[in-house]
């Protein structure tokens, strides 16, 4: 069953359980889907590819335990967001909220340092079960890659980095007890 189907069923039944607005640990893995009613990004699963975060990407080109599952699995540790894999090489997210970065979300692999002006900590899941950075929801912008949407942190810029037609989204967290370990492209 695809993540989209699970989310649609969960949303229709309104039975999604909320996580506390704090951290979860690596044993609490989750997928994320975007929520923006009436928009093309509605119910699109989050994906990781090319050191960036997307929604609705048809192929992540990741090396996964279950390659047919084309959505990313995450966990939060000490306010930092990671991509789940069973390997010892972590892939950790960063956010650049500076004037240059305008909310750019990306990830690094292993010992790679975060880019200048970026932050690693600030991720949480709020009481509405939404993934947030710095206590704010995220933004999705139509992207030329495979019809997907690029995901950005909220910084007060409605169309970051020259994008257009961006929309605010709720990043709905869907916990999983059977995470798909993947090594994502950088």
mmCIF file of N, CA, C and O in Angstrom, residues 59-99:
data_model
loop_
_atom_site.group_PDB
_atom_site.id
_atom_site.type_symbol
_atom_site.label_atom_id
_atom_site.label_comp_id
_atom_site.label_asym_id
_atom_site.label_seq_id
_atom_site.Cartn_x
_atom_site.Cartn_y
_atom_site.Cartn_z
ATOM 1 N N UNK A 59 10.736 9.496 -8.658
ATOM 2 C CA UNK A 59 11.873 8.621 -8.369
ATOM 3 C C UNK A 59 12.940 9.389 -7.598
ATOM 4 O O UNK A 59 13.395 10.439 -8.042
ATOM 5 N N UNK A 60 13.317 8.847 -6.447
ATOM 6 C CA UNK A 60 14.354 9.475 -5.625
ATOM 7 C C UNK A 60 15.755 9.082 -6.085
ATOM 8 O O UNK A 60 16.720 9.694 -5.675
ATOM 9 N N UNK A 61 15.853 8.020 -6.889
ATOM 10 C CA UNK A 61 17.148 7.462 -7.287
ATOM 11 C C UNK A 61 17.990 7.116 -6.065
ATOM 12 O O UNK A 61 19.203 7.275 -6.060
ATOM 13 N N UNK A 62 17.324 6.655 -5.021
ATOM 14 C CA UNK A 62 18.008 6.260 -3.792
ATOM 15 C C UNK A 62 18.253 4.755 -3.809
ATOM 16 O O UNK A 62 17.565 4.002 -4.500
ATOM 17 N N UNK A 63 19.223 4.339 -3.051
ATOM 18 C CA UNK A 63 19.496 2.917 -2.864
ATOM 19 C C UNK A 63 18.774 2.491 -1.591
ATOM 20 O O UNK A 63 19.211 2.819 -0.488
ATOM 21 N N UNK A 64 17.641 1.771 -1.753
ATOM 22 C CA UNK A 64 16.766 1.463 -0.620
ATOM 23 C C UNK A 64 16.604 -0.042 -0.417
ATOM 24 O O UNK A 64 16.721 -0.817 -1.365
ATOM 25 N N UNK A 65 16.283 -0.409 0.811
ATOM 26 C CA UNK A 65 15.987 -1.809 1.124
ATOM 27 C C UNK A 65 14.759 -2.267 0.332
ATOM 28 O O UNK A 65 14.696 -3.410 -0.121
ATOM 29 N N UNK A 66 13.773 -1.379 0.175
ATOM 30 C CA UNK A 66 12.579 -1.656 -0.623
ATOM 31 C C UNK A 66 12.494 -0.591 -1.715
ATOM 32 O O UNK A 66 11.852 0.445 -1.549
ATOM 33 N N UNK A 67 13.140 -0.833 -2.870
ATOM 34 C CA UNK A 67 13.285 0.192 -3.903
ATOM 35 C C UNK A 67 11.975 0.715 -4.498
ATOM 36 O O UNK A 67 11.938 1.821 -5.017
ATOM 37 N N UNK A 68 10.907 -0.045 -4.433
ATOM 38 C CA UNK A 68 9.644 0.410 -5.030
ATOM 39 C C UNK A 68 8.965 1.498 -4.203
ATOM 40 O O UNK A 68 8.099 2.195 -4.700
ATOM 41 N N UNK A 69 9.354 1.650 -2.952
ATOM 42 C CA UNK A 69 8.789 2.699 -2.103
ATOM 43 C C UNK A 69 9.552 3.995 -2.378
ATOM 44 O O UNK A 69 10.711 4.118 -2.033
ATOM 45 N N UNK A 70 8.892 4.939 -2.990
ATOM 46 C CA UNK A 70 9.547 6.169 -3.430
ATOM 47 C C UNK A 70 9.193 7.362 -2.543
ATOM 48 O O UNK A 70 8.782 8.414 -3.025
ATOM 49 N N UNK A 71 9.305 7.176 -1.245
ATOM 50 C CA UNK A 71 9.144 8.273 -0.308
ATOM 51 C C UNK A 71 10.207 8.134 0.766
ATOM 52 O O UNK A 71 10.696 7.048 1.034
ATOM 53 N N UNK A 72 10.572 9.252 1.348
ATOM 54 C CA UNK A 72 11.655 9.275 2.334
ATOM 55 C C UNK A 72 11.134 8.905 3.721
ATOM 56 O O UNK A 72 9.981 9.154 4.054
ATOM 57 N N UNK A 73 12.023 8.331 4.516
ATOM 58 C CA UNK A 73 11.736 8.035 5.918
ATOM 59 C C UNK A 73 12.690 8.863 6.769
ATOM 60 O O UNK A 73 13.885 8.938 6.481
ATOM 61 N N UNK A 74 12.156 9.477 7.817
ATOM 62 C CA UNK A 74 12.887 10.431 8.636
ATOM 63 C C UNK A 74 12.878 10.026 10.100
ATOM 64 O O UNK A 74 12.079 9.207 10.528
ATOM 65 N N UNK A 75 13.728 10.683 10.875
ATOM 66 C CA UNK A 75 13.645 10.680 12.331
ATOM 67 C C UNK A 75 14.282 11.961 12.847
ATOM 68 O O UNK A 75 15.064 12.611 12.139
ATOM 69 N N UNK A 76 13.905 12.347 14.050
ATOM 70 C CA UNK A 76 14.448 13.547 14.690
ATOM 71 C C UNK A 76 15.236 13.125 15.914
ATOM 72 O O UNK A 76 14.787 12.273 16.681
ATOM 73 N N UNK A 77 16.421 13.707 16.078
ATOM 74 C CA UNK A 77 17.245 13.457 17.251
ATOM 75 C C UNK A 77 17.833 14.785 17.712
ATOM 76 O O UNK A 77 18.523 15.449 16.932
ATOM 77 N N UNK A 78 17.552 15.185 18.942
ATOM 78 C CA UNK A 78 18.040 16.449 19.503
ATOM 79 C C UNK A 78 17.722 17.646 18.611
ATOM 80 O O UNK A 78 18.562 18.522 18.402
ATOM 81 N N UNK A 79 16.514 17.691 18.052
ATOM 82 C CA UNK A 79 16.092 18.817 17.228
ATOM 83 C C UNK A 79 16.632 18.802 15.816
ATOM 84 O O UNK A 79 16.346 19.710 15.032
ATOM 85 N N UNK A 80 17.424 17.787 15.463
ATOM 86 C CA UNK A 80 17.979 17.663 14.118
ATOM 87 C C UNK A 80 17.197 16.588 13.357
ATOM 88 O O UNK A 80 16.808 15.568 13.924
ATOM 89 N N UNK A 81 16.964 16.822 12.066
ATOM 90 C CA UNK A 81 16.219 15.900 11.207
ATOM 91 C C UNK A 81 17.191 15.079 10.372
ATOM 92 O O UNK A 81 18.122 15.621 9.780
ATOM 93 N N UNK A 82 16.938 13.773 10.331
ATOM 94 C CA UNK A 82 17.791 12.841 9.596
ATOM 95 C C UNK A 82 16.964 11.993 8.645
ATOM 96 O O UNK A 82 15.783 11.733 8.901
ATOM 97 N N UNK A 83 17.607 11.513 7.590
ATOM 98 C CA UNK A 83 17.039 10.487 6.729
ATOM 99 C C UNK A 83 17.377 9.140 7.340
ATOM 100 O O UNK A 83 18.514 8.917 7.767
ATOM 101 N N UNK A 84 16.425 8.238 7.360
ATOM 102 C CA UNK A 84 16.634 6.943 7.999
ATOM 103 C C UNK A 84 17.384 5.990 7.069
ATOM 104 O O UNK A 84 17.066 5.852 5.892
ATOM 105 N N UNK A 85 18.378 5.329 7.640
ATOM 106 C CA UNK A 85 19.077 4.218 7.002
ATOM 107 C C UNK A 85 19.701 3.396 8.111
ATOM 108 O O UNK A 85 19.983 3.917 9.192
ATOM 109 N N UNK A 86 19.906 2.125 7.849
ATOM 110 C CA UNK A 86 20.516 1.259 8.854
ATOM 111 C C UNK A 86 22.031 1.427 8.904
ATOM 112 O O UNK A 86 22.667 0.953 9.822
ATOM 113 N N UNK A 87 22.602 2.110 7.923
ATOM 114 C CA UNK A 87 24.055 2.289 7.902
ATOM 115 C C UNK A 87 24.479 3.297 8.965
ATOM 116 O O UNK A 87 23.671 4.051 9.486
ATOM 117 N N UNK A 88 25.753 3.326 9.226
ATOM 118 C CA UNK A 88 26.301 4.234 10.235
ATOM 119 C C UNK A 88 26.600 5.623 9.663
ATOM 120 O O UNK A 88 27.013 6.508 10.393
ATOM 121 N N UNK A 89 26.397 5.815 8.367
ATOM 122 C CA UNK A 89 26.670 7.106 7.738
ATOM 123 C C UNK A 89 25.394 7.938 7.727
ATOM 124 O O UNK A 89 24.494 7.674 6.930
ATOM 125 N N UNK A 90 25.284 8.937 8.587
ATOM 126 C CA UNK A 90 24.033 9.704 8.654
ATOM 127 C C UNK A 90 23.890 10.685 7.498
ATOM 128 O O UNK A 90 24.869 11.167 6.939
ATOM 129 N N UNK A 91 22.641 10.955 7.158
ATOM 130 C CA UNK A 91 22.311 12.018 6.218
ATOM 131 C C UNK A 91 21.416 12.983 6.992
ATOM 132 O O UNK A 91 20.298 12.645 7.373
ATOM 133 N N UNK A 92 21.957 14.185 7.249
ATOM 134 C CA UNK A 92 21.322 15.145 8.144
ATOM 135 C C UNK A 92 20.902 16.405 7.393
ATOM 136 O O UNK A 92 21.638 16.917 6.552
ATOM 137 N N UNK A 93 19.727 16.916 7.738
ATOM 138 C CA UNK A 93 19.195 18.115 7.088
ATOM 139 C C UNK A 93 19.779 19.386 7.675
ATOM 140 O O UNK A 93 20.208 19.425 8.816
ATOM 141 N N UNK A 94 19.749 20.432 6.845
ATOM 142 C CA UNK A 94 20.101 21.780 7.270
ATOM 143 C C UNK A 94 19.071 22.732 6.677
ATOM 144 O O UNK A 94 18.392 22.407 5.697
ATOM 145 N N UNK A 95 18.952 23.893 7.279
ATOM 146 C CA UNK A 95 18.071 24.947 6.773
ATOM 147 C C UNK A 95 18.870 26.236 6.749
ATOM 148 O O UNK A 95 19.538 26.580 7.718
ATOM 149 N N UNK A 96 18.803 26.944 5.629
ATOM 150 C CA UNK A 96 19.455 28.250 5.507
ATOM 151 C C UNK A 96 18.361 29.312 5.456
ATOM 152 O O UNK A 96 17.708 29.504 4.425
ATOM 153 N N UNK A 97 18.146 29.978 6.606
ATOM 154 C CA UNK A 97 17.115 31.018 6.689
ATOM 155 C C UNK A 97 17.692 32.411 6.440
ATOM 156 O O UNK A 97 16.994 33.403 6.625
ATOM 157 N N UNK A 98 18.945 32.490 6.009
ATOM 158 C CA UNK A 98 19.556 33.795 5.743
ATOM 159 C C UNK A 98 18.887 34.432 4.516
ATOM 160 O O UNK A 98 18.115 33.784 3.801
ATOM 161 N N UNK A 99 19.231 35.688 4.255
ATOM 162 C CA UNK A 99 18.716 36.376 3.074
ATOM 163 C C UNK A 99 19.110 35.685 1.787
ATOM 164 O O UNK A 99 18.369 35.700 0.805
#
